[in-house]
Structure formats: C-alpha cells, structure tokens
GROMACS .gro file of C-alpha atoms in nm:
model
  352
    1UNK     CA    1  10.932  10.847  15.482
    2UNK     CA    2  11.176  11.060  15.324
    3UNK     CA    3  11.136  11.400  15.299
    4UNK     CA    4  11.049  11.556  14.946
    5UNK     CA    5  11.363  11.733  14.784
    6UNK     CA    6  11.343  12.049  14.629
    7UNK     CA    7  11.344  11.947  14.264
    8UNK     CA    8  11.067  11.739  14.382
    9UNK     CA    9  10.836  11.962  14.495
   10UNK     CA   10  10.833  12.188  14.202
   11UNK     CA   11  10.744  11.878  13.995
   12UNK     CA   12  10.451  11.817  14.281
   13UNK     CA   13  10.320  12.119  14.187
   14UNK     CA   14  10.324  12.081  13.753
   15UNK     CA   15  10.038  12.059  13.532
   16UNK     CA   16   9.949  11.630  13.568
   17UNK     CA   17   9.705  11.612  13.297
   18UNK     CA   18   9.749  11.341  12.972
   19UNK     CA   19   9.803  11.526  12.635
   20UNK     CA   20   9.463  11.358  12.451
   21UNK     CA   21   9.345  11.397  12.073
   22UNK     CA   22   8.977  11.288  12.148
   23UNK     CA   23   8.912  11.676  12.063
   24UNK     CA   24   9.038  11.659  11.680
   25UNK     CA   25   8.812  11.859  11.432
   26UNK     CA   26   8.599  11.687  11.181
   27UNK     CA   27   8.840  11.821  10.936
   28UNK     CA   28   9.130  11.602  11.085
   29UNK     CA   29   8.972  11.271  11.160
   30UNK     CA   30   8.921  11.272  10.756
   31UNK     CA   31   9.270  11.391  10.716
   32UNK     CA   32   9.434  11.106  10.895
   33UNK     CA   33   9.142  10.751  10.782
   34UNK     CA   34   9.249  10.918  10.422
   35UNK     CA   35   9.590  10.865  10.521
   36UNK     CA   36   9.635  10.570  10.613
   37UNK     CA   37   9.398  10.394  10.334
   38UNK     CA   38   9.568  10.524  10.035
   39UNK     CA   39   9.291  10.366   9.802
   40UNK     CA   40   9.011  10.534   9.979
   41UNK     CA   41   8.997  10.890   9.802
   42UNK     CA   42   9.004  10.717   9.406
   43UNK     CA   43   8.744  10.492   9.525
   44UNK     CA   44   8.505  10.761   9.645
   45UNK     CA   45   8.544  10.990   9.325
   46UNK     CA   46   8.492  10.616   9.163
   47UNK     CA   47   8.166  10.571   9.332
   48UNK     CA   48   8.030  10.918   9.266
   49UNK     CA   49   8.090  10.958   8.895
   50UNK     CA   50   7.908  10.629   8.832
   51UNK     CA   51   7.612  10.793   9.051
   52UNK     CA   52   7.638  11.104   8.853
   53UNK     CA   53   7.657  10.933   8.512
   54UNK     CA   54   7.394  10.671   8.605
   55UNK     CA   55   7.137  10.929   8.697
   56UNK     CA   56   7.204  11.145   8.360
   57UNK     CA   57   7.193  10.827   8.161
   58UNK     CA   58   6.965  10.637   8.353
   59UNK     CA   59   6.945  10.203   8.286
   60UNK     CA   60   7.148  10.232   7.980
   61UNK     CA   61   7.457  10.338   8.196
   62UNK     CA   62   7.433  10.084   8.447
   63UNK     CA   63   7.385   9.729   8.251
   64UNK     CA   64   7.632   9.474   8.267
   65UNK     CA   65   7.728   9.510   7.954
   66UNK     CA   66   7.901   9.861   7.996
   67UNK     CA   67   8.033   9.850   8.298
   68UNK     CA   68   8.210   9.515   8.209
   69UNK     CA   69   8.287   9.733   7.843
   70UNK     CA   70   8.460   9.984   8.045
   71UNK     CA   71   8.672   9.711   8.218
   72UNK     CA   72   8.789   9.581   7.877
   73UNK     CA   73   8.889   9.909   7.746
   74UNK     CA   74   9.124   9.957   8.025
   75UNK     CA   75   9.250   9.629   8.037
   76UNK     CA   76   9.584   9.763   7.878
   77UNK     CA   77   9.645  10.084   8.079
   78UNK     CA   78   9.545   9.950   8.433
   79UNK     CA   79   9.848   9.682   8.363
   80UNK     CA   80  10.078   9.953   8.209
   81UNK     CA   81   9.960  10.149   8.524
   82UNK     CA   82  10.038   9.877   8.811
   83UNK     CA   83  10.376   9.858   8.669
   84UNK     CA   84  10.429  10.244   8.623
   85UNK     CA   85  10.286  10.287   8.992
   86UNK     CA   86  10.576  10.017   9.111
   87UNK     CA   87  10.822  10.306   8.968
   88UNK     CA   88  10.627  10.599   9.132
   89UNK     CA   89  10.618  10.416   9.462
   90UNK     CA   90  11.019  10.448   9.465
   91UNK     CA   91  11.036  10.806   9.395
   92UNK     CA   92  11.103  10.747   9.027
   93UNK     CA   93  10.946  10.786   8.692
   94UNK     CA   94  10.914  10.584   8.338
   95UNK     CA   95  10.801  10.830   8.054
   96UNK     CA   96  10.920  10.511   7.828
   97UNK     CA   97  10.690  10.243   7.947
   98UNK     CA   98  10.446  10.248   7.672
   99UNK     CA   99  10.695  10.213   7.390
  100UNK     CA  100  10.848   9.916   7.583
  101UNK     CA  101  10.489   9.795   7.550
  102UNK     CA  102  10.522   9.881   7.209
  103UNK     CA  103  10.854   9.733   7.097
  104UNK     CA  104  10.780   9.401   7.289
  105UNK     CA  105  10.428   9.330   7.090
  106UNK     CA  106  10.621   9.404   6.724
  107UNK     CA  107  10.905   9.170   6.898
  108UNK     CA  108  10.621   8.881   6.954
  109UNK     CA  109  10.428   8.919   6.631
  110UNK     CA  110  10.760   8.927   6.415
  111UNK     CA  111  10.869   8.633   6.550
  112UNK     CA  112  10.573   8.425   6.526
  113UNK     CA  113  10.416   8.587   6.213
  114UNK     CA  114  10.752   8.744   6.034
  115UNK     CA  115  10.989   8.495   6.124
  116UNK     CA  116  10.788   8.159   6.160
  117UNK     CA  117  10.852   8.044   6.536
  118UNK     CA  118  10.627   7.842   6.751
  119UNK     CA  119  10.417   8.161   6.957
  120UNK     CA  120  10.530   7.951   7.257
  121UNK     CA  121  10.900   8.151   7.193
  122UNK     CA  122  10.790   8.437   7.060
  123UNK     CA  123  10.596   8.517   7.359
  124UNK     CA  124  10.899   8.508   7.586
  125UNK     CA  125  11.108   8.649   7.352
  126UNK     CA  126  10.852   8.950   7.372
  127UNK     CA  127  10.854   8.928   7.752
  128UNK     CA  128  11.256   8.937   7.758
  129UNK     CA  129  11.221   9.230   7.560
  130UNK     CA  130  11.031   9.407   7.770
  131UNK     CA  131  11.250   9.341   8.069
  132UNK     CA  132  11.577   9.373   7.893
  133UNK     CA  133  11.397   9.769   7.844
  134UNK     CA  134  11.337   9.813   8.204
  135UNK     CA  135  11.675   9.668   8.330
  136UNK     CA  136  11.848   9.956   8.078
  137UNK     CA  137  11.633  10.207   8.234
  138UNK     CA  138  11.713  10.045   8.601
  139UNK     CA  139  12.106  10.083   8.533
  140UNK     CA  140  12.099  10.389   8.386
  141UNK     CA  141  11.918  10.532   8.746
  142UNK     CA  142  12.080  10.295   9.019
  143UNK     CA  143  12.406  10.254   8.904
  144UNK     CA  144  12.504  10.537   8.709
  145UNK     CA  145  12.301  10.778   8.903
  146UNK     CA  146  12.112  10.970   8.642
  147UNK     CA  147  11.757  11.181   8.694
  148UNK     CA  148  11.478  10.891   8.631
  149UNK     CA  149  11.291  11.150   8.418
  150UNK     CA  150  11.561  11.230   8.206
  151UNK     CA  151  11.707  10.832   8.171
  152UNK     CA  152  11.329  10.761   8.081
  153UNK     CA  153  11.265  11.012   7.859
  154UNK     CA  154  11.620  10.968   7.704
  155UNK     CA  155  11.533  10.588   7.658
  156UNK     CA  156  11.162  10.665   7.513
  157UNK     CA  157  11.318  10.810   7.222
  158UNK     CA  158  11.567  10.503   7.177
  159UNK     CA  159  11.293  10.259   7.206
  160UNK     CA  160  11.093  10.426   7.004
  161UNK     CA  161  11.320  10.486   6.735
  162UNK     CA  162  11.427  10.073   6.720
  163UNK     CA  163  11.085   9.982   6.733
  164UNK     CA  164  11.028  10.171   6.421
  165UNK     CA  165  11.303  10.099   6.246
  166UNK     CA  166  11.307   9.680   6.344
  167UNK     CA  167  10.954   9.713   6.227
  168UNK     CA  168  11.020   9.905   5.916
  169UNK     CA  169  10.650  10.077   6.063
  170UNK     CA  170  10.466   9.714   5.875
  171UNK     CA  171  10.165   9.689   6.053
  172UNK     CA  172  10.096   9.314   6.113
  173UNK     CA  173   9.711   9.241   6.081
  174UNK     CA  174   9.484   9.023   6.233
  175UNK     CA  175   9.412   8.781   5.947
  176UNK     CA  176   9.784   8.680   5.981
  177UNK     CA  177   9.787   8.661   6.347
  178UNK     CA  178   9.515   8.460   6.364
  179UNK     CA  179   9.656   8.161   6.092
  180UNK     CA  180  10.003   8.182   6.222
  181UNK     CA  181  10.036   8.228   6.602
  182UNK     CA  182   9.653   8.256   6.761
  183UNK     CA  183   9.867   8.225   7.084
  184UNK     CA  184   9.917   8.575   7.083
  185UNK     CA  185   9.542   8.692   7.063
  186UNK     CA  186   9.454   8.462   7.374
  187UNK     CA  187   9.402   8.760   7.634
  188UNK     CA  188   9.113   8.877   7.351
  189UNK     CA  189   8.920   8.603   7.451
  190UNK     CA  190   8.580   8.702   7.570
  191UNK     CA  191   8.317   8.510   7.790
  192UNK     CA  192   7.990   8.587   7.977
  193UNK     CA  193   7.880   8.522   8.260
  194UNK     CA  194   7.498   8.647   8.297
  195UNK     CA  195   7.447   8.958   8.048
  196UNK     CA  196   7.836   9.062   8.205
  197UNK     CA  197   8.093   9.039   7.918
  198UNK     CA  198   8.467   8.988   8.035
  199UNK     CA  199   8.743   8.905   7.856
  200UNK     CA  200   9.088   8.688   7.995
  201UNK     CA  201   9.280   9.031   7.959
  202UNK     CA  202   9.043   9.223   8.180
  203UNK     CA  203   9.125   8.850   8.409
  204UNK     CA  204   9.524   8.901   8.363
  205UNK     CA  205   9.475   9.281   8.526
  206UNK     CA  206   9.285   9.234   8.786
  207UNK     CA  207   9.501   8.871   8.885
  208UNK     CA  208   9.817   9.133   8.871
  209UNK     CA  209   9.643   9.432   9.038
  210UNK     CA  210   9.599   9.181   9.335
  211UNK     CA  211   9.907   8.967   9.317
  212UNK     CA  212  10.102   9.326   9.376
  213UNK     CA  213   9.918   9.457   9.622
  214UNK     CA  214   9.972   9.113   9.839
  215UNK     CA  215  10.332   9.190   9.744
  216UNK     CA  216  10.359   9.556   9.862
  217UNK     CA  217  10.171   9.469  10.191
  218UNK     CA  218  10.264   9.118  10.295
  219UNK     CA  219  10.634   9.085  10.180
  220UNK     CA  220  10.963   9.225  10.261
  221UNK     CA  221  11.032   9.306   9.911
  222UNK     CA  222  10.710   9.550   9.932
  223UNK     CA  223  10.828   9.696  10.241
  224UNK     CA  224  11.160   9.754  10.085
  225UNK     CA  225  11.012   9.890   9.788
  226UNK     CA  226  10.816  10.112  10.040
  227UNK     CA  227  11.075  10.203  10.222
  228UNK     CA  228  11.318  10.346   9.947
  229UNK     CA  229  11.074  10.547   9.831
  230UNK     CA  230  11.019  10.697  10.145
  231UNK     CA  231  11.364  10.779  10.264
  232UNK     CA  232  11.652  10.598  10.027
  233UNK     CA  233  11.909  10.708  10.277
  234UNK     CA  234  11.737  10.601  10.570
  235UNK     CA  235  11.681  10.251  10.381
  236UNK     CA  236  12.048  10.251  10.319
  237UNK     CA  237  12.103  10.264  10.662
  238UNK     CA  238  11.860   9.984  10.768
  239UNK     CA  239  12.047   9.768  10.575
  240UNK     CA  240  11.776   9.797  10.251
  241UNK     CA  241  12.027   9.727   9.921
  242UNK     CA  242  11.910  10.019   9.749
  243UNK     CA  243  12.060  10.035   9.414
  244UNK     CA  244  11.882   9.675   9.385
  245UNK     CA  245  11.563   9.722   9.460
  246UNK     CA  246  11.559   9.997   9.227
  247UNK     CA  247  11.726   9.786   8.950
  248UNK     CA  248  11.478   9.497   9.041
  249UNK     CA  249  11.139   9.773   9.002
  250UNK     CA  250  11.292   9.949   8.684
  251UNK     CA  251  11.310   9.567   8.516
  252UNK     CA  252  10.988   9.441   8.647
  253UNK     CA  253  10.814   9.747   8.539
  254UNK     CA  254  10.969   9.653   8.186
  255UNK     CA  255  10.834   9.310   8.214
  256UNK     CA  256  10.479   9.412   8.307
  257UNK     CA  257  10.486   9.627   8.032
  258UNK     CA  258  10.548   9.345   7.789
  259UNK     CA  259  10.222   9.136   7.967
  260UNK     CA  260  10.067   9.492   7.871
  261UNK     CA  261  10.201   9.431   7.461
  262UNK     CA  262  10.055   9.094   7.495
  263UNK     CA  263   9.741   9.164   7.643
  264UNK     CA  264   9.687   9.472   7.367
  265UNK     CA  265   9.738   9.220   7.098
  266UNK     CA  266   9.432   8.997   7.201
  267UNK     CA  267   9.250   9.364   7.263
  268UNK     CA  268   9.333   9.519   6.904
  269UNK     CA  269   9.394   9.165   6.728
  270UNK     CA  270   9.674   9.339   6.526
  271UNK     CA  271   9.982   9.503   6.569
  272UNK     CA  272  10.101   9.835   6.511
  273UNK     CA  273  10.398  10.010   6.567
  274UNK     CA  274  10.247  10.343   6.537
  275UNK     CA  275  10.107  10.285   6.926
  276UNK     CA  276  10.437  10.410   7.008
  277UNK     CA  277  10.295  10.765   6.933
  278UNK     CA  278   9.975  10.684   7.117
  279UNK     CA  279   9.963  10.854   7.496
  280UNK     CA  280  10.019  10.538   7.705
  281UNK     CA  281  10.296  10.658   7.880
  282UNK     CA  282  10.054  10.980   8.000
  283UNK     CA  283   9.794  10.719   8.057
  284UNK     CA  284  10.003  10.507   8.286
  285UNK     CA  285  10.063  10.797   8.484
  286UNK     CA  286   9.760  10.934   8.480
  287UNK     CA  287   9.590  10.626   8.672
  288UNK     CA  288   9.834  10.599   8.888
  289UNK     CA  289   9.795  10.981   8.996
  290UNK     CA  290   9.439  10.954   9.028
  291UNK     CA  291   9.421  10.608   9.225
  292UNK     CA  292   9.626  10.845   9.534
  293UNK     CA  293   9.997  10.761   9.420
  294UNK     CA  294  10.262  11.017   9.554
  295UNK     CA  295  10.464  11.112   9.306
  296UNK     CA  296  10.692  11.198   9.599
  297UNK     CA  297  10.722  10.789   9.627
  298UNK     CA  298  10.657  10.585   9.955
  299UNK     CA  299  10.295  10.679   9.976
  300UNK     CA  300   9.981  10.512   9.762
  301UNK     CA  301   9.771  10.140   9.716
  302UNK     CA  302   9.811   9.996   9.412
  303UNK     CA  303   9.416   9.909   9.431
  304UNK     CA  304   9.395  10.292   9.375
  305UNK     CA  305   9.569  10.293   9.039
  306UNK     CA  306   9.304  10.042   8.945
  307UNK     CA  307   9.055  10.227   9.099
  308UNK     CA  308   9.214  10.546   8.890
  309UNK     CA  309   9.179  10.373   8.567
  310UNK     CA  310   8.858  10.320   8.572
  311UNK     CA  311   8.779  10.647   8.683
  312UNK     CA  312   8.891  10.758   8.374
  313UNK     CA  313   8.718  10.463   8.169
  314UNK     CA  314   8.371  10.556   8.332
  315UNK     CA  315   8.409  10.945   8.236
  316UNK     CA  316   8.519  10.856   7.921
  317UNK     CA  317   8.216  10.664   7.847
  318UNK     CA  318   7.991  10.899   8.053
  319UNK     CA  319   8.047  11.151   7.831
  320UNK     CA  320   8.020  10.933   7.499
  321UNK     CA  321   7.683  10.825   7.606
  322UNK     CA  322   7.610  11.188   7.651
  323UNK     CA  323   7.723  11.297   7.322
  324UNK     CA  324   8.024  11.568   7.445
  325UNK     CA  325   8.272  11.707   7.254
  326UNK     CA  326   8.590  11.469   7.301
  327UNK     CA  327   8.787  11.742   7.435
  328UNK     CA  328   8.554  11.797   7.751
  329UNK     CA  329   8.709  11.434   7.894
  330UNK     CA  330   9.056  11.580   7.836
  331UNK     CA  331   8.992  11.891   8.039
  332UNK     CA  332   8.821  11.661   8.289
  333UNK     CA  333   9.137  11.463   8.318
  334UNK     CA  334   9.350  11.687   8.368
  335UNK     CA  335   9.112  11.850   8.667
  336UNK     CA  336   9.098  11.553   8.813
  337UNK     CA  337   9.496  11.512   8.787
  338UNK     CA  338   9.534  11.808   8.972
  339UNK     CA  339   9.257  11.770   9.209
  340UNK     CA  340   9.466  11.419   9.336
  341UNK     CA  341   9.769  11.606   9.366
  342UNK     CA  342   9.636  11.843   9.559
  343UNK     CA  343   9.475  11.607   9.807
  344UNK     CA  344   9.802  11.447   9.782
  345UNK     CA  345   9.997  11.711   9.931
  346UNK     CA  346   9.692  11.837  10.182
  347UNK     CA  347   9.718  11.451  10.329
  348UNK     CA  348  10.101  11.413  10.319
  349UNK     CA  349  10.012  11.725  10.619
  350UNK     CA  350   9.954  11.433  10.873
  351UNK     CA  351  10.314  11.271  10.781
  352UNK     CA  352  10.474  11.607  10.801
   0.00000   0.00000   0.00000
C-alpha cells in the first residue's frame, strides 16, 4: 500500500462529521412549510376569522346562505384580483385595472343597448377593449421601459377620463339591459343547490382561479412568468424572452379585467361609469396582498389571492352582522395588509 502523503494526513485527522438540519427550531420548520406553500398563511387567517365570527354570531353566520352570499359579493374582485396577482407575480403593478374593468362594461352595454348590436359582438368588443388596455400598459413597461407604477397610474387617468367622456357619465339601467341584450346579465344568474345559493359569476371565478393556477404550476409559460419575476436578468440569460412575457401578462391582465366588467354587469344588472371612482384597483391589490403575493414578484399561489378575497368578504360581513361602525373593516384591512407584508418579508428570510 502506498504510504499516506503529507497533505493526506492532515485531512486524516479533520473533523468527518455530516453538516445535518434535523436540529432546526420550531420557529424554522414553520418558516420554511410557509415557504414553500405560498397559499398556506391566507388560508389559516381564512379559517380563523370564520371561527371567530361564527362563535360571536353563532348559526346565523354559518348557513349556506351567507357563506355562499359572501362568495357572490366577491365574485368581481377575486377575478380583478387573479389578473392583478398575474402582474404582481412579475414584479410589476396595475393601479388601472379597475377602470379597464370599467371602460370595457360601458364598451359592451353601448354597443348592445346604445348602438343596437347582437350582445354576441358587443361582448367581444368589450373583451378587446379590455385587452387593447392591458397591451398599452404592457408596451408602455416592456418596450419603452417605463416604472409599472407610474405607466399604470399614468394610464388610470387616461382610461378613466375616455370612459367618462365615451359614456357622456349615462348610466345604462337594468330595464334596458334586460329587453335589449340579456346576454350581458348571464354571469347574474343564480341557482341552488341545497339551501347554498351560487351564482354562474361566483362559477366563472373560481373556473379562472383554477385554470391559472394549473397554468403557473404545470406550464412553461407559468414558470416563465415565475421566473421573470424572480430575477428578469437571470431569465434573460436562460433564454426567457422577457419583454414578451411581460407584454403577454400586462394584456391578459387587461383581458381578465374585461371578464371582471362582464361578470359585474350580471352582479349589479346595470351599468355605471361612475365605478371608475369606486376602489377596485385597491381591492385588486388588496387580495392579492393578503392571499401571500410578493409584491417583490416571483413569490405567491394564486389560490391565496382567492383565499385573500374572501378574507376580506367574511370580515366584511362579520362585522355587518355585528352591527360595527363601517370604518372598523377599513382599519382591519389595512392591519391585515400590513400584517401579510410583514410575514412576507420574515419568510422571503429562508430565500435570502
């Protein structure tokens, strides 16, 4: 046998034990399952405030019939919210997705009410709308190279400006909606099933709540989408086109924001373009923050902007129920706002 060299001998004599991380606190085990299930935090402060609500209301909170109730009412803002997290997720912004919502439902219900056409095109026209919003706001950040939040903010008070003006602020009612293009009321639709009350919008969000998050898991395109929001540069470098998948979320976002004008329609049964000065836009966000998002992009589930929205929906009825001032599911919001990015950061830890 040959005889040990020098170098050899000093390694003969090193430490030989296997680094392990058996041994992690508590603390850290938590740290790292909420890590890597994105959806997991939402869904626990879900659970809990319908415990806390249910045992200060008692039976009346937990029928059927509410919980389904709180489902309908946020119908509109958990699809404005799947599309606003798609924007999030790549280290962007929209501020001017709920006036594309907007513009898109006085675009539908002028063409089928206003102008006379079959609701079969003045649906898409809506739709293309919508998209033609979020491909401006998609150019204006992958091409030209401009701040999301100040391209979306910029193009909030554009679209909000046409819609009003196109509309001439006419509010088109229900009556009118219903004898000339019932098409457009469809997602209001309501049917039971037991004492449960649903309606096909509450359907449509849940359908496209899933149909994403196969997407973002299961496809390239989510991994992309994933990817640029982690590191853009590093995506370049992989060979991810960039500048399209950014133009590609921008415009989709648009378009799921006109499914959100459509949807309100059947919700409200008329239109109005004074929802342009309703908080949608803080709405979207809000859900989206709340159901674990990173608003540094590459990080979140979209089942936990879902989950987010009807966090919000269940305090906001909790505390109807309960009688409290309006205001005290404001200041609730925003506590739980900052309570997610907080976690947020306190997880990203692991990453880091």
């Amino acid at each position: 046998m040959a005889s040990i060299q020098e170098f050899e001998k000093v390694l003969d004599k090193s430490d030989t034990s296997v680094a392990s991380f058996e041994n992690q606190s508590m603390l850290h085990r938590i740290q790292h399952f909420l890590h890597s299930k994105p959806a997991a935090t939402p869904a626990i402060v879900l659970i809990l405030s319908i415990i806390v609500f249910g045992v200060l209301k008692g039976e009346r909170f937990f029928t059927a019939g509410t919980l389904t109730l709180i489902l309908q009412q946020i119908a509109v803002v958990g699809i404005l919210g799947a599309g606003q997290t798609l924007v999030i997720l790549i280290a962007g912004i929209d501020l001017s997705i709920g006036v594309i919502m907007v513009l898109s439902a006085v675009v539908m219900g002028n063409c089928a009410v206003t102008y006379g056409m079959p609701a079969l095109i003045a649906v898409p026209l809506g739709m293309l709308t919508g998209a033609v919003c979020g491909l401006l706001n998609g150019f204006l950040v992958a091409k030209i190279k401009l701040p999301p939040f100040i391209v979306t903010l910029g193009t909030w008070y554009i679209i909000m400006a046409t819609n009003f003006i196109y509309s001439a602020n006419e509010t088109i009612r229900r009556a009118d909606i219903e004898t000339s293009a019932p098409l457009l009321g469809l997602f209001g639709t309501s049917f039971k099933i037991g004492s449960a009350v649903f309606t096909l919008g509450v359907i449509v969000m849940v359908v496209l709540v899933l149909a994403l998050w196969y997407a973002l898991n299961h496809t390239a395109w989510g991994r992309h989408l994933y990817a640029v929001g982690d590191d853009p540069e590093a995506a370049k470098l992989s060979g991810i086109r960039v500048d399209r998948v950014m133009l590609g979320t921008y415009t989709l976002a648009g378009l799921i924001a006109a499914l959100a004008a459509w949807v309100s329609i059947g919700r409200n049964g008329s239109i109005s373009p004074s929802w342009a000065v309703t908080d949608y836009n803080l709405q979207a966000i809000t859900a989206a923050v709340i159901g674990g998002i990173s608003l540094f992009g590459g990080r979140g589930s979209i089942l936990g902007t879902l989950i987010g929205a009807m966090i919000v929906g269940v305090v906001s009825m909790g505390l109807n129920m309960m009688g409290a001032d309006p205001q005290w599911k404001v200041g609730l919001t925003g506590v739980l706002i900052i309570s997610a990015v907080a976690i947020d950061q306190w997880i990203r830890k692991v990453a880091g």
